[in-house]
Coordinates of C-alpha atoms in Angstrom, one line a residue:
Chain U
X1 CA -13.0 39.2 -17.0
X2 CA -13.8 36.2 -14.9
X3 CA -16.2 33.8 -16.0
X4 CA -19.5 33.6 -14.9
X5 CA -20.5 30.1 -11.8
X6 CA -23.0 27.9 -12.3
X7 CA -25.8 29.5 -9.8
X8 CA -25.6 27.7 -6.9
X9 CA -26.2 28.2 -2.8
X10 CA -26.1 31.8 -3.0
X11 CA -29.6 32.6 -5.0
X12 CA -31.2 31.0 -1.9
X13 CA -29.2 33.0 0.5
X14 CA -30.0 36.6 -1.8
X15 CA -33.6 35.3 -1.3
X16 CA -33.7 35.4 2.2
X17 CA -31.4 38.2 2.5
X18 CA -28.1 37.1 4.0
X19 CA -25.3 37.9 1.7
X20 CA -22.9 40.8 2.8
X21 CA -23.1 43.5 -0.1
X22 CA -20.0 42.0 -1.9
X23 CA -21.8 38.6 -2.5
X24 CA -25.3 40.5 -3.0
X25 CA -23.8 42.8 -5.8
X26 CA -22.0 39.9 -7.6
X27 CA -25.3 38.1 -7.7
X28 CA -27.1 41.0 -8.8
X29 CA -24.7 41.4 -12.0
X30 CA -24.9 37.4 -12.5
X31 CA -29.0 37.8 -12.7
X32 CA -29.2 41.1 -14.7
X33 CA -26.4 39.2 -17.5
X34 CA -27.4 35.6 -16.8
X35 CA -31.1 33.7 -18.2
X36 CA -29.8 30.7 -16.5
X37 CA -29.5 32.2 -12.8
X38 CA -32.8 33.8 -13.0
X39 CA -34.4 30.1 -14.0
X40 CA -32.5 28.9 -10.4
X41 CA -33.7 31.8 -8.3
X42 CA -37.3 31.8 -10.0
X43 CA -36.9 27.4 -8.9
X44 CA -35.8 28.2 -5.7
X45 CA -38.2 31.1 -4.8
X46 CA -41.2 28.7 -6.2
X47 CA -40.0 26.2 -3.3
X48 CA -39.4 28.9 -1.0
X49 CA -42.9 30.1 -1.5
X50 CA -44.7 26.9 -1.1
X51 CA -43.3 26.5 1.7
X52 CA -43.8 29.8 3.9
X53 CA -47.3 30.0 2.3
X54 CA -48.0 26.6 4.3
X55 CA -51.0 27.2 7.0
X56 CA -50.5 26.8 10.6
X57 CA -51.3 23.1 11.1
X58 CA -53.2 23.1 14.3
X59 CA -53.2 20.2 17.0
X60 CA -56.2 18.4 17.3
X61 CA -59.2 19.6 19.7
X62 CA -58.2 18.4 23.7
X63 CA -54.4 18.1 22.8
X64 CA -53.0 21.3 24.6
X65 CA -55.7 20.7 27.7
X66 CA -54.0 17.4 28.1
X67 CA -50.6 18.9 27.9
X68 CA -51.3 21.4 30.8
X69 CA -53.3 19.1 32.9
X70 CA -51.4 18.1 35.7
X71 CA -52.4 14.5 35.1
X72 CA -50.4 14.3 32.2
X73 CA -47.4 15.9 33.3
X74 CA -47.2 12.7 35.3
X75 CA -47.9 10.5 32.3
X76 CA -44.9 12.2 30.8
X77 CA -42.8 11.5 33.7
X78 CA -43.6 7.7 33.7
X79 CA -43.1 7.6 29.9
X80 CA -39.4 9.0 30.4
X81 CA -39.0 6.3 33.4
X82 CA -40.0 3.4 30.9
X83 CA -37.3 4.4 28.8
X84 CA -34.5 3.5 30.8
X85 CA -36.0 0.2 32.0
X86 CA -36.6 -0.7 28.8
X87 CA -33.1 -0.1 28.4
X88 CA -31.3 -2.5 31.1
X89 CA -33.9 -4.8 30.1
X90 CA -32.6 -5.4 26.6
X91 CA -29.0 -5.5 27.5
X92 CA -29.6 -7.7 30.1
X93 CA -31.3 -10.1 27.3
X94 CA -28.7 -9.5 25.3
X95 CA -25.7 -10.7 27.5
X96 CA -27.7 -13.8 28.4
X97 CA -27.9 -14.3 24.6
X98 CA -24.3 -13.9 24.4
X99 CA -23.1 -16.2 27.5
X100 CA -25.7 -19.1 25.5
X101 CA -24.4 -18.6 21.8
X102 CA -20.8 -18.3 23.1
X103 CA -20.9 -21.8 25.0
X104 CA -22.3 -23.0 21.8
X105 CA -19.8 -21.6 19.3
X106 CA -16.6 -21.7 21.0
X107 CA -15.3 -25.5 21.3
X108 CA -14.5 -26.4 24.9
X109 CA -11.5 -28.6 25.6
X110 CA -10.2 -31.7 24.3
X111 CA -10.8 -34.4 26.8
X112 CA -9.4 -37.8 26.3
X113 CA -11.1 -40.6 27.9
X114 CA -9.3 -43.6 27.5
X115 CA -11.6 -46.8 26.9
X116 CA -10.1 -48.5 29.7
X117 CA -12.6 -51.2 30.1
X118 CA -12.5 -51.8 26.2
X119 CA -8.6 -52.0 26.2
X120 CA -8.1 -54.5 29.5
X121 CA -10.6 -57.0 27.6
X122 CA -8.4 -56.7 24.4
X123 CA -5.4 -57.2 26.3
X124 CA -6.4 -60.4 28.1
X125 CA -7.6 -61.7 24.7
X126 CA -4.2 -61.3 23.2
X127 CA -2.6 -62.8 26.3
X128 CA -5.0 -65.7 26.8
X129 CA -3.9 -66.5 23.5
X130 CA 0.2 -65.5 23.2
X131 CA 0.7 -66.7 26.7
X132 CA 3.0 -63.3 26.6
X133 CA 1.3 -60.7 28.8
X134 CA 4.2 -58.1 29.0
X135 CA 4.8 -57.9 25.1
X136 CA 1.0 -57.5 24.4
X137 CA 0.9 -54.4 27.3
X138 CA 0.3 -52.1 24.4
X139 CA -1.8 -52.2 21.0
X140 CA 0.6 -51.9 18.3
X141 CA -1.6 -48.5 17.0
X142 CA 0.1 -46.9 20.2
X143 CA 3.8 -48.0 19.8
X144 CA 5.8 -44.7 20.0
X145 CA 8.7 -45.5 18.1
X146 CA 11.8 -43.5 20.3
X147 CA 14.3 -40.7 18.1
X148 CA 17.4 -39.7 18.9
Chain Y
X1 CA -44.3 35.6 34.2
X2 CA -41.4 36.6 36.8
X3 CA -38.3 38.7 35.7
X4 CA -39.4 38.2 32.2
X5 CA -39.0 34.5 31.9
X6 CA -42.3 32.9 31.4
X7 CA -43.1 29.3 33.2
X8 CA -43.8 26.9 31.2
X9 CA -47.5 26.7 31.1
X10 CA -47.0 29.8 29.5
X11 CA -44.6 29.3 27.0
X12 CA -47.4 26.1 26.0
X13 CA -50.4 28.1 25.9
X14 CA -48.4 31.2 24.4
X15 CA -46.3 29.6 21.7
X16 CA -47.8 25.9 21.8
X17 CA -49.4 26.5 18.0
X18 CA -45.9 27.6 17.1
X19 CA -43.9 25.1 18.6
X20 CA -47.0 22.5 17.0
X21 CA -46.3 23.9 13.4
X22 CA -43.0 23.6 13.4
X23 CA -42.8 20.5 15.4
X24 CA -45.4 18.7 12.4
X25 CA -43.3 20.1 9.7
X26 CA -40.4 18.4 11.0
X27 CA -42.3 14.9 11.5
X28 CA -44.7 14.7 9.3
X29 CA -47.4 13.8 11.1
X30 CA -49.8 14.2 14.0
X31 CA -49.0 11.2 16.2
X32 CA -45.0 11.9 16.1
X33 CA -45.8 15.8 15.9
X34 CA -47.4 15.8 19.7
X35 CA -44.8 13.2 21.0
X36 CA -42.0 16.0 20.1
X37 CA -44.3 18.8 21.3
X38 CA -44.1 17.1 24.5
X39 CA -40.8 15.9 25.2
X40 CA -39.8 19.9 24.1
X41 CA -42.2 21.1 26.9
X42 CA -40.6 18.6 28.9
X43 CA -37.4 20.6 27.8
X44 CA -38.4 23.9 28.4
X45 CA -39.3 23.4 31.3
X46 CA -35.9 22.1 32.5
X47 CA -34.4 24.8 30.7
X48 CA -35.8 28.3 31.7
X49 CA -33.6 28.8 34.4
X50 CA -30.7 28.8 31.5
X51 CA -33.8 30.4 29.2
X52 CA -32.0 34.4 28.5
X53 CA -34.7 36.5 27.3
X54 CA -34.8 36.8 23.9
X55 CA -36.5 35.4 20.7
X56 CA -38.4 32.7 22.5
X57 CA -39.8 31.2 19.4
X58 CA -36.1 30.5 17.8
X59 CA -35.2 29.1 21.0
X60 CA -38.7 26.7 20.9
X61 CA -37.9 26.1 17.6
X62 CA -34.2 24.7 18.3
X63 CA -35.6 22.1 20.8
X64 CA -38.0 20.4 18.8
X65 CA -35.7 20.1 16.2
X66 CA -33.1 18.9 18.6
X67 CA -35.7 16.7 19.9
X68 CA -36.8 15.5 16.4
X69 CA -33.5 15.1 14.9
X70 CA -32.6 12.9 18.6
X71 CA -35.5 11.1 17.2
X72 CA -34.3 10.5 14.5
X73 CA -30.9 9.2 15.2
X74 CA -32.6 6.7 18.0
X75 CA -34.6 5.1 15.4
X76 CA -31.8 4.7 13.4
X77 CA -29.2 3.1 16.0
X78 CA -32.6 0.3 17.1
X79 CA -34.9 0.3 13.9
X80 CA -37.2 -2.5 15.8
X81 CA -38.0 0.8 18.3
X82 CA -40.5 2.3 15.8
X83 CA -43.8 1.9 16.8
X84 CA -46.2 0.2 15.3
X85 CA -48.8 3.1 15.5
X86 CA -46.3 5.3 13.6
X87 CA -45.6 3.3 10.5
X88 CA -45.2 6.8 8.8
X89 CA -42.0 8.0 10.2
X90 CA -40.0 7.5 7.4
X91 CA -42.8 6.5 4.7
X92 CA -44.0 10.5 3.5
X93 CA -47.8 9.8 5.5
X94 CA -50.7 10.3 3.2
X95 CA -53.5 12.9 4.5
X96 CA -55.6 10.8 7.0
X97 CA -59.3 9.9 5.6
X98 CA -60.9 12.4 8.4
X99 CA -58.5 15.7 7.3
X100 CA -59.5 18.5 5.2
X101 CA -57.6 18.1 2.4
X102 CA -56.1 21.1 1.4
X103 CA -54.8 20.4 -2.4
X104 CA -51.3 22.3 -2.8
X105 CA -50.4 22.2 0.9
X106 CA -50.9 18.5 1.0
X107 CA -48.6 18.1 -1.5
X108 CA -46.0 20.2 -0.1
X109 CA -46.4 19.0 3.2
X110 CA -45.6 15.4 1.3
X111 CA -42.3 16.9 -0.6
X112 CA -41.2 18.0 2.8
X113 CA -41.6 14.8 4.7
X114 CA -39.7 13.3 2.0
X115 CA -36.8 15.3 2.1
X116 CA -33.7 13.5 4.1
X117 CA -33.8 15.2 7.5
X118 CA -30.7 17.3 7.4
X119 CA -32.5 19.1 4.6
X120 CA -35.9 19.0 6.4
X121 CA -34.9 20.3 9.6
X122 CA -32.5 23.1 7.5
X123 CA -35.5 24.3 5.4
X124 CA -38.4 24.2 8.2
X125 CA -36.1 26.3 10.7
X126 CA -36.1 28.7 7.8
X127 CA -39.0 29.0 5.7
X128 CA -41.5 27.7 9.0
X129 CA -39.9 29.0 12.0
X130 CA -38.3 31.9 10.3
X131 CA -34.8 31.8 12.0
X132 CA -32.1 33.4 10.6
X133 CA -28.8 31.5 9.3
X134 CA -26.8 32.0 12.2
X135 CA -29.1 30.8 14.4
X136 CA -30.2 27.9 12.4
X137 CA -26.2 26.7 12.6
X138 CA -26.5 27.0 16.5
X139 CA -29.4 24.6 16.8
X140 CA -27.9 22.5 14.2
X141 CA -24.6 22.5 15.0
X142 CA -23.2 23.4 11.8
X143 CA -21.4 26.0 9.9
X144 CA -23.2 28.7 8.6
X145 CA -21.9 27.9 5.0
X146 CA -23.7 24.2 5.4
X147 CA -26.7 25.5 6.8
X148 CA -26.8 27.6 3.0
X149 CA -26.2 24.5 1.3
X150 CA -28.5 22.5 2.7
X151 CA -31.7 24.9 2.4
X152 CA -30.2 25.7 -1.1
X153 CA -30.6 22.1 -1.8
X154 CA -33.7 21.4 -0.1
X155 CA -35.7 23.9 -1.7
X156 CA -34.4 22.2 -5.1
X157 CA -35.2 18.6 -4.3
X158 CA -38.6 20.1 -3.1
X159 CA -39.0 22.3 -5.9
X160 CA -38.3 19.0 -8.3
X161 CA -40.8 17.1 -6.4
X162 CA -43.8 19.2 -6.7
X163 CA -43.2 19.6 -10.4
X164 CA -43.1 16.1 -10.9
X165 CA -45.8 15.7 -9.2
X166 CA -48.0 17.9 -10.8
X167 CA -46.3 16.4 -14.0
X168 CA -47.8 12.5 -13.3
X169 CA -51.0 14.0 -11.9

């Protein structure tokens, strides 16, 4: 004897009648044996109920004259056009808000500007005062010592 | 109606309190309910050449929940899309001041719009539009064994609400 399932997916399917006999015969035996799948069918047929004894919710009074009034078949028509613009117009705001926070974020290239101005007047300085122009060409900050 | 495909003004003044009911169920309120009404007419109507006669009222029924659940999926890929007159998409809408309040359906209709809309759309083609299981996987795209499951579990999650609610009230 196998045990009994837990009731599950098949009391709703029983309820609206589409088990093949096999499954509709097993769950027959488990509801005739089994207190707890009669409490699941009894919950599922409560929901079931409520739901197909919902009324017809109607549409309000001038909604279906609109509908079939040629008028509105052309309101349609433009509110299916404004889709698509809407569309391009947001990715087009988007790539311009890409190209802006992109030259923002990424860093562009080092540049080096050498204070030229700033480094002549040092350099007469020095050789107003050594009397040595050559050997004061450079700062001694910028000496490149040569390996082998 | 030619050849026993019906135009579309037809099918809308035939079928439009059909394709209204189900269409509310699924959204849960008026405003949304005739913006999916529409777009499905607009549908139908580019559909009837396909349209094989048939149950017309399943096939109704699998556009506006294909339209509802496309819907759905839109406001969930741009949230900033809803509108602002339809705050109540997602929040289960309260009966408006001016509707007849009609006690247990309100309530149900308020356990439904709060079901997550796999479940929704599973349990309204079934229990509102009355389409069997097969046909319910078409629309949805699904097995046949998920479609079970997931009106198995929406009647349980609706079942739990209304008791609770009658519970706190």
């Amino acid at each position: 004897m196998s045990a009994r399932p837990a009731p599950d997916d098949r009391l709703s399917a029983y309820l609206d009648g589409e088990l093949d006999a096999a499954e509709r015969d097993a769950v027959d035996g488990y509801l005739a044996e089994s207190s707890e799948w009669r409490a699941g069918r009894d919950e599922v047929a409560f929901a079931r109920d409520a739901l197909r004894g919902l009324p017809v919710h109607e549409a309000r009074a001038g909604f279906w004259e609109e509908v079939l009034s040629p008028d509105m078949a052309e309101v349609r028509a433009r509110r299916r056009s404004r889709v698509p613009r809407l569309t391009a117009a947001a990715t087009a705001a988007v790539a311009v808000a890409a190209v802006v926070v992109a030259s923002l974020v990424i860093p562009s290239p080092n540049r080096v500007t050498p204070r030229v101005p700033a480094l002549s007047d040092s350099h007469a300085v020095r050789t107003s005062v050594s009397d040595e122009p050559v050997s004061q060409l450079a700062t001694l900050s910028m000496v490149t010592p040569f390996r082998k | 109606m030619a050849g026993g495909v019906p135009t579309w003004e037809e099918v809308a003044r035939d079928h439009g309190r059909f394709l209204y009911n189900v269409a509310y169920r699924l959204a849960g309120n008026d405003s949304d309910a005739q913006d999916l009404v529409q777009e499905a007419l607009l549908r139908v109507r580019k559909g009837l050449e396909r349209y094989q006669p048939g149950s017309l009222e399943g096939w109704l029924a699998r556009i506006v929940t294909n339209v509802f659940l496309d819907e759905v999926r839109r406001r969930r890929r741009r949230p900033a899309d809803s509108f602002p007159e339809d705050p109540d998409w997602v929040i289960p809408p309260a009966p408006a001041a001016d509707e007849v309040s009609t006690g247990f359906s309100d309530e149900v209709q308020a356990a439904l719009a709060a079901l997550p809309e796999e479940f929704r759309s599973a349990v309204v083609l079934c229990d509102v539009a009355d389409l069997p299981y097969e046909e319910i996987a078409e629309s949805l795209g699904v097995p046949v064994g998920t479609v079970r499951s997931r009106i198995h579990r929406g009647r349980r999650l609706l079942r739990n609400a209304l008791v609770s609610t009658e519970e706190t009230a």
